[in-house]
GROMACS .gro file of C-alpha atoms in nm:
model
  320
    1MET     CA    1  19.889  -9.992  -7.233
    2THR     CA    2  20.012  -9.819  -6.920
    3LEU     CA    3  19.795  -9.626  -6.673
    4TRP     CA    4  19.940  -9.394  -6.408
    5HIS     CA    5  19.757  -9.276  -6.096
    6ASN     CA    6  19.847  -9.092  -5.777
    7TYR     CA    7  19.579  -9.247  -5.555
    8GLY     CA    8  19.799  -9.441  -5.316
    9THR     CA    9  19.573  -9.699  -5.152
   10GLU     CA   10  19.257  -9.490  -5.116
   11ALA     CA   11  18.916  -9.582  -5.256
   12ASN     CA   12  18.999  -9.426  -5.593
   13ALA     CA   13  19.282  -9.677  -5.632
   14VAL     CA   14  19.046  -9.965  -5.553
   15ALA     CA   15  18.796  -9.836  -5.810
   16THR     CA   16  19.072  -9.801  -6.070
   17GLU     CA   17  19.193 -10.157  -6.020
   18ASN     CA   18  18.840 -10.295  -6.042
   19LEU     CA   19  18.761 -10.091  -6.353
   20VAL     CA   20  19.072 -10.220  -6.526
   21LYS     CA   21  18.985 -10.580  -6.434
   22ALA     CA   22  18.632 -10.540  -6.572
   23PHE     CA   23  18.759 -10.371  -6.888
   24GLU     CA   24  19.017 -10.644  -6.951
   25ALA     CA   25  18.751 -10.910  -6.900
   26LYS     CA   26  18.535 -10.739  -7.162
   27TYR     CA   27  18.828 -10.681  -7.400
   28PRO     CA   28  19.072 -10.968  -7.333
   29GLU     CA   29  19.293 -10.862  -7.622
   30ILE     CA   30  19.379 -10.536  -7.436
   31LYS     CA   31  19.602 -10.531  -7.127
   32ILE     CA   32  19.659 -10.233  -6.897
   33GLU     CA   33  19.954 -10.204  -6.661
   34ILE     CA   34  19.864  -9.994  -6.356
   35VAL     CA   35  20.147  -9.785  -6.211
   36SER     CA   36  20.097  -9.609  -5.876
   37GLN     CA   37  20.310  -9.295  -5.878
   38PRO     CA   38  20.405  -9.083  -5.574
   39ALA     CA   39  20.156  -8.808  -5.505
   40ASP     CA   40  20.390  -8.527  -5.405
   41ASN     CA   41  20.554  -8.494  -5.750
   42TYR     CA   42  20.300  -8.674  -5.968
   43PHE     CA   43  20.235  -8.388  -6.209
   44ASP     CA   44  20.607  -8.314  -6.239
   45LEU     CA   45  20.657  -8.676  -6.344
   46LEU     CA   46  20.378  -8.647  -6.601
   47GLN     CA   47  20.525  -8.329  -6.746
   48ALA     CA   48  20.874  -8.478  -6.771
   49ALA     CA   49  20.734  -8.792  -6.935
   50ALA     CA   50  20.539  -8.581  -7.183
   51ILE     CA   51  20.854  -8.404  -7.296
   52SER     CA   52  21.033  -8.733  -7.360
   53LYS     CA   53  20.713  -8.908  -7.472
   54THR     CA   54  20.787  -9.194  -7.234
   55GLY     CA   55  20.483  -9.157  -7.010
   56PRO     CA   56  20.158  -9.349  -6.985
   57ASP     CA   57  19.877  -9.393  -7.233
   58LEU     CA   58  19.622  -9.312  -6.961
   59ALA     CA   59  19.675  -9.092  -6.658
   60THR     CA   60  19.484  -8.969  -6.357
   61GLN     CA   61  19.418  -8.601  -6.412
   62TRP     CA   62  19.254  -8.340  -6.194
   63THR     CA   63  18.977  -8.132  -6.347
   64GLY     CA   64  18.919  -7.758  -6.352
   65LEU     CA   65  19.227  -7.543  -6.401
   66PHE     CA   66  19.455  -7.847  -6.377
   67ASP     CA   67  19.343  -8.002  -6.703
   68LEU     CA   68  19.379  -7.663  -6.874
   69LYS     CA   69  19.727  -7.620  -6.727
   70TYR     CA   70  19.841  -7.952  -6.872
   71LYS     CA   71  19.630  -7.949  -7.189
   72ASP     CA   72  19.934  -7.961  -7.419
   73TYR     CA   73  19.981  -8.331  -7.351
   74LEU     CA   74  19.612  -8.428  -7.307
   75GLU     CA   75  19.430  -8.563  -7.612
   76PRO     CA   76  19.082  -8.412  -7.675
   77LEU     CA   77  18.835  -8.698  -7.671
   78ASN     CA   78  18.550  -8.569  -7.888
   79SER     CA   79  18.658  -8.763  -8.196
   80TYR     CA   80  18.683  -9.087  -7.997
   81ILE     CA   81  18.374  -9.082  -7.771
   82PRO     CA   82  18.031  -8.933  -7.859
   83VAL     CA   83  18.009  -8.592  -7.695
   84GLY     CA   84  17.648  -8.662  -7.603
   85GLU     CA   85  17.765  -8.950  -7.384
   86LEU     CA   86  18.034  -8.738  -7.221
   87LYS     CA   87  17.781  -8.466  -7.141
   88LYS     CA   88  17.592  -8.716  -6.922
   89LEU     CA   89  17.881  -8.695  -6.673
   90LYS     CA   90  17.849  -8.440  -6.393
   91GLY     CA   91  18.101  -8.159  -6.408
   92ILE     CA   92  18.209  -8.238  -6.763
   93ASP     CA   93  18.232  -7.863  -6.832
   94TYR     CA   94  18.525  -7.847  -6.590
   95SER     CA   95  18.696  -8.134  -6.772
   96SER     CA   96  18.693  -7.947  -7.103
   97LEU     CA   97  18.876  -7.683  -7.302
   98ASN     CA   98  18.730  -7.340  -7.228
   99PHE     CA   99  18.501  -7.521  -6.980
  100ASN     CA  100  18.292  -7.621  -7.282
  101PRO     CA  101  18.271  -7.991  -7.379
  102ASP     CA  102  18.196  -7.897  -7.741
  103ASP     CA  103  18.546  -7.746  -7.760
  104GLY     CA  104  18.715  -8.068  -7.645
  105VAL     CA  105  18.681  -8.294  -7.341
  106LEU     CA  106  19.018  -8.366  -7.180
  107VAL     CA  107  18.921  -8.577  -6.878
  108VAL     CA  108  18.657  -8.845  -6.820
  109PRO     CA  109  18.558  -8.802  -6.452
  110LEU     CA  110  18.598  -9.106  -6.229
  111GLU     CA  111  18.359  -8.979  -5.963
  112VAL     CA  112  18.173  -8.685  -5.817
  113GLN     CA  113  18.337  -8.552  -5.503
  114PHE     CA  114  18.188  -8.356  -5.217
  115TYR     CA  115  18.409  -8.175  -4.970
  116ASN     CA  116  18.255  -8.233  -4.628
  117GLY     CA  117  18.330  -8.302  -4.266
  118PHE     CA  118  18.285  -8.616  -4.058
  119PHE     CA  119  18.201  -8.629  -3.690
  120ASN     CA  120  18.184  -8.888  -3.415
  121ARG     CA  121  17.829  -8.902  -3.283
  122ASP     CA  122  17.931  -9.076  -2.960
  123LEU     CA  123  18.182  -8.805  -2.871
  124PHE     CA  124  17.923  -8.534  -2.936
  125THR     CA  125  17.683  -8.711  -2.701
  126GLU     CA  126  17.958  -8.751  -2.440
  127ALA     CA  127  18.010  -8.372  -2.448
  128GLY     CA  128  17.638  -8.305  -2.400
  129LEU     CA  129  17.580  -8.210  -2.764
  130ASP     CA  130  17.289  -8.334  -2.974
  131PRO     CA  131  17.441  -8.533  -3.264
  132ASP     CA  132  17.122  -8.479  -3.464
  133THR     CA  133  17.162  -8.100  -3.451
  134PHE     CA  134  17.503  -8.015  -3.590
  135PRO     CA  135  17.632  -7.654  -3.575
  136THR     CA  136  17.536  -7.443  -3.876
  137ASN     CA  137  17.750  -7.128  -3.831
  138TRP     CA  138  18.065  -6.999  -3.662
  139ASP     CA  139  17.901  -6.914  -3.328
  140GLU     CA  140  17.744  -7.257  -3.295
  141LEU     CA  141  18.068  -7.426  -3.399
  142PHE     CA  142  18.279  -7.245  -3.140
  143ASP     CA  143  18.018  -7.322  -2.874
  144ALA     CA  144  18.039  -7.691  -2.965
  145CYS     CA  145  18.419  -7.674  -2.955
  146ASP     CA  146  18.406  -7.530  -2.603
  147LYS     CA  147  18.179  -7.811  -2.485
  148LEU     CA  148  18.400  -8.077  -2.644
  149LYS     CA  149  18.713  -7.930  -2.486
  150ALA     CA  150  18.542  -7.914  -2.148
  151ALA     CA  151  18.473  -8.286  -2.179
  152GLY     CA  152  18.841  -8.352  -2.254
  153ILE     CA  153  18.777  -8.419  -2.624
  154THR     CA  154  18.983  -8.269  -2.909
  155PRO     CA  155  18.723  -8.106  -3.137
  156PHE     CA  156  18.905  -8.125  -3.475
  157VAL     CA  157  19.195  -8.332  -3.601
  158TYR     CA  158  19.383  -8.205  -3.907
  159GLY     CA  159  19.686  -8.334  -4.095
  160THR     CA  160  19.772  -8.491  -4.426
  161GLY     CA  161  19.426  -8.649  -4.446
  162GLY     CA  162  19.318  -8.944  -4.652
  163GLN     CA  163  19.402  -8.834  -5.006
  164ALA     CA  164  19.743  -8.904  -5.153
  165LEU     CA  165  19.819  -8.538  -5.222
  166GLY     CA  166  20.159  -8.511  -5.057
  167GLY     CA  167  20.308  -8.498  -4.712
  168GLY     CA  168  20.157  -8.180  -4.572
  169PHE     CA  169  19.840  -8.016  -4.445
  170TYR     CA  170  19.590  -7.955  -4.726
  171PRO     CA  171  19.361  -7.656  -4.651
  172TRP     CA  172  19.162  -7.643  -4.974
  173TYR     CA  173  18.852  -7.820  -4.843
  174ASP     CA  174  18.813  -7.559  -4.570
  175ILE     CA  175  18.896  -7.262  -4.791
  176SER     CA  176  18.627  -7.358  -5.041
  177TYR     CA  177  18.369  -7.316  -4.765
  178LEU     CA  178  18.522  -7.001  -4.619
  179MET     CA  179  18.472  -6.835  -4.958
  180MET     CA  180  18.100  -6.914  -4.957
  181ILE     CA  181  18.047  -6.567  -4.814
  182TYR     CA  182  18.057  -6.470  -5.182
  183SER     CA  183  17.853  -6.595  -5.477
  184PRO     CA  184  18.028  -6.740  -5.784
  185ASP     CA  185  17.968  -6.412  -5.964
  186ASP     CA  186  18.145  -6.231  -5.682
  187TRP     CA  187  18.438  -6.473  -5.701
  188LYS     CA  188  18.508  -6.339  -6.051
  189LYS     CA  189  18.570  -5.998  -5.898
  190LEU     CA  190  18.867  -6.145  -5.711
  191TYR     CA  191  19.029  -6.224  -6.045
  192THR     CA  192  18.954  -5.887  -6.202
  193GLY     CA  193  19.075  -5.701  -5.894
  194GLU     CA  194  18.737  -5.543  -5.830
  195THR     CA  195  18.743  -5.720  -5.493
  196SER     CA  196  19.074  -5.741  -5.309
  197TRP     CA  197  19.196  -6.065  -5.154
  198THR     CA  198  19.251  -5.852  -4.842
  199ASP     CA  199  18.885  -5.751  -4.836
  200PRO     CA  200  18.770  -5.722  -4.471
  201ALA     CA  201  18.510  -5.997  -4.521
  202ILE     CA  202  18.781  -6.240  -4.634
  203GLN     CA  203  19.011  -6.135  -4.353
  204ASP     CA  204  18.733  -6.196  -4.102
  205GLN     CA  205  18.670  -6.545  -4.241
  206ILE     CA  206  19.039  -6.640  -4.233
  207SER     CA  207  19.073  -6.496  -3.883
  208LYS     CA  208  18.786  -6.707  -3.751
  209TRP     CA  209  18.923  -7.017  -3.923
  210THR     CA  210  19.275  -6.975  -3.784
  211SER     CA  211  19.129  -6.917  -3.438
  212LEU     CA  212  19.015  -7.280  -3.444
  213PHE     CA  213  19.384  -7.356  -3.399
  214SER     CA  214  19.475  -7.073  -3.163
  215ASP     CA  215  19.172  -7.141  -2.941
  216GLY     CA  216  19.264  -7.508  -2.903
  217CYS     CA  217  18.985  -7.647  -3.120
  218THR     CA  218  19.236  -7.854  -3.321
  219ASN     CA  219  19.539  -8.072  -3.261
  220GLN     CA  220  19.855  -7.867  -3.223
  221ASP     CA  221  20.055  -8.049  -3.494
  222VAL     CA  222  19.826  -7.960  -3.783
  223LEU     CA  223  20.109  -7.893  -4.029
  224THR     CA  224  20.303  -8.213  -3.960
  225ASN     CA  225  20.046  -8.470  -3.845
  226GLN     CA  226  20.056  -8.781  -4.064
  227ASP     CA  227  19.790  -8.979  -3.877
  228SER     CA  228  19.474  -8.768  -3.882
  229ILE     CA  229  19.259  -9.041  -4.039
  230ALA     CA  230  19.369  -9.309  -3.791
  231GLN     CA  231  19.324  -9.067  -3.500
  232PHE     CA  232  18.971  -8.979  -3.604
  233ILE     CA  233  18.879  -9.345  -3.648
  234ALA     CA  234  19.026  -9.423  -3.305
  235GLY     CA  235  18.805  -9.160  -3.141
  236GLU     CA  236  19.088  -8.922  -3.057
  237ALA     CA  237  18.897  -8.626  -3.203
  238ALA     CA  238  18.533  -8.545  -3.265
  239MET     CA  239  18.559  -8.401  -3.618
  240THR     CA  240  18.776  -8.404  -3.928
  241MET     CA  241  18.759  -8.251  -4.275
  242GLU     CA  242  18.771  -8.487  -4.574
  243GLY     CA  243  18.531  -8.573  -4.855
  244THR     CA  244  18.323  -8.844  -5.014
  245TRP     CA  245  18.632  -9.055  -5.089
  246ALA     CA  246  18.652  -9.132  -4.712
  247ILE     CA  247  18.293  -9.249  -4.665
  248ALA     CA  248  18.356  -9.619  -4.728
  249GLN     CA  249  18.653  -9.639  -4.491
  250PHE     CA  250  18.484  -9.448  -4.210
  251GLU     CA  251  18.162  -9.648  -4.237
  252GLU     CA  252  18.352  -9.976  -4.239
  253GLU     CA  253  18.566  -9.891  -3.937
  254MET     CA  254  18.331  -9.673  -3.731
  255GLY     CA  255  17.983  -9.796  -3.822
  256ASP     CA  256  17.696  -9.590  -3.681
  257LYS     CA  257  17.932  -9.371  -3.478
  258VAL     CA  258  18.029  -9.165  -3.782
  259ASP     CA  259  17.816  -8.904  -3.955
  260VAL     CA  260  17.874  -8.626  -4.209
  261PHE     CA  261  17.837  -8.250  -4.182
  262VAL     CA  262  17.838  -7.942  -4.401
  263PRO     CA  263  18.129  -7.729  -4.272
  264PRO     CA  264  17.972  -7.440  -4.077
  265PHE     CA  265  18.250  -7.197  -4.167
  266THR     CA  266  18.020  -6.902  -4.237
  267PRO     CA  267  17.836  -6.639  -4.028
  268GLU     CA  268  17.502  -6.773  -4.153
  269ALA     CA  269  17.397  -7.128  -4.237
  270ILE     CA  270  17.470  -7.240  -4.592
  271LYS     CA  271  17.241  -7.471  -4.787
  272GLY     CA  272  17.478  -7.663  -5.012
  273VAL     CA  273  17.806  -7.848  -5.042
  274VAL     CA  274  18.100  -7.827  -5.279
  275GLU     CA  275  18.026  -8.083  -5.552
  276TYR     CA  276  18.280  -8.147  -5.824
  277GLY     CA  277  18.411  -8.404  -6.067
  278GLY     CA  278  18.742  -8.379  -5.891
  279ASP     CA  279  18.951  -8.622  -6.091
  280GLY     CA  280  18.938  -8.873  -6.372
  281PHE     CA  281  19.144  -9.017  -6.653
  282SER     CA  282  19.294  -8.865  -6.966
  283MET     CA  283  19.463  -8.997  -7.279
  284THR     CA  284  19.808  -8.860  -7.352
  285THR     CA  285  19.873  -8.700  -7.689
  286TYR     CA  286  20.178  -8.920  -7.745
  287SER     CA  287  20.007  -9.252  -7.670
  288GLU     CA  288  20.075  -9.520  -7.930
  289HIS     CA  289  19.753  -9.698  -7.833
  290LYS     CA  290  19.492  -9.426  -7.873
  291ALA     CA  291  19.212  -9.652  -7.995
  292GLU     CA  292  19.258  -9.882  -7.695
  293ALA     CA  293  19.292  -9.589  -7.452
  294ALA     CA  294  18.973  -9.437  -7.593
  295ALA     CA  295  18.797  -9.770  -7.545
  296PHE     CA  296  18.887  -9.766  -7.175
  297LEU     CA  297  18.767  -9.407  -7.135
  298ALA     CA  298  18.442  -9.489  -7.315
  299PHE     CA  299  18.400  -9.782  -7.076
  300LEU     CA  300  18.459  -9.550  -6.780
  301ALA     CA  301  18.180  -9.324  -6.911
  302SER     CA  302  17.940  -9.614  -6.966
  303ASP     CA  303  17.648  -9.731  -6.751
  304GLU     CA  304  17.836 -10.057  -6.699
  305ALA     CA  305  18.122  -9.887  -6.513
  306GLN     CA  306  17.915  -9.686  -6.266
  307PRO     CA  307  17.834  -9.972  -6.022
  308ILE     CA  308  18.205 -10.057  -6.011
  309VAL     CA  309  18.279  -9.701  -5.902
  310ALA     CA  310  17.999  -9.713  -5.644
  311GLU     CA  311  18.114 -10.046  -5.500
  312ALA     CA  312  18.448  -9.885  -5.412
  313GLY     CA  313  18.260  -9.633  -5.198
  314LEU     CA  314  18.270  -9.347  -5.448
  315ILE     CA  315  17.985  -9.149  -5.605
  316PRO     CA  316  17.957  -9.218  -5.980
  317ALA     CA  317  17.980  -8.916  -6.207
  318LYS     CA  318  17.713  -9.026  -6.453
  319GLU     CA  319  17.371  -8.868  -6.419
  320GLY     CA  320  17.113  -9.124  -6.306
   0.00000   0.00000   0.00000
């Protein structure tokens, strides 16, 4: 079989390689060729391969609206893997047709992702800030930025980040927190038109966020910076926005200096983080090895696979 991913060299790629090795050891009669595809046109490649039926048997697939967008070449898994087992995976609703696993699961999540920030405790201390009391709202964040700048420290570094998503700035992590001024029920009003995307509350949030750049709280090459991860690790900035996929690398290279934070991009403190089964693996409809592909996906959903995911520095998707 062939498996495509767009993970580059990040922790997800390490987990994928280790999962394949463990699966092949358990089923020596099955071999999987791993192909790392470029991130910037990955889904275009998948679509083209689906038309010609020359693509992989297994493919990395994003969840949510992405799996619905590409559902025409994704095989529903309910007839291959017990639905009860699939329902033990966090976020399985968002890997399914109509967001309902009973209607057909399209993706087996690899991990649970949190969008979060990371900060350098030593740089906070150097600027006279208490690293054990991180800002919880806009006012506190801008105050911290002023203190960091006064100490000659760049508050935030932005750029392409650590995920292999392409060659440009990726604002989605931040935007997901900016929109926490609304509840999920209120988000629906944006789609119906009951609430305008130019609503003053949204404009105020975006204005505050963009002022991080205009007020000098970020690096000035946000849109083109290719080295934000290395710069944060090197102590060239106090904060960066990433997610759980970066925990292992930051802990390994920064040790006790690094800590995590909930992005304080709201007028009042928020009490939660964005948690999502952000990506996983799907079987293509045109695969000539569906039984073998299903066996790998069942292995990914098993208890046996979860420690392999965790050892790569990711958070397993399976409950418990």
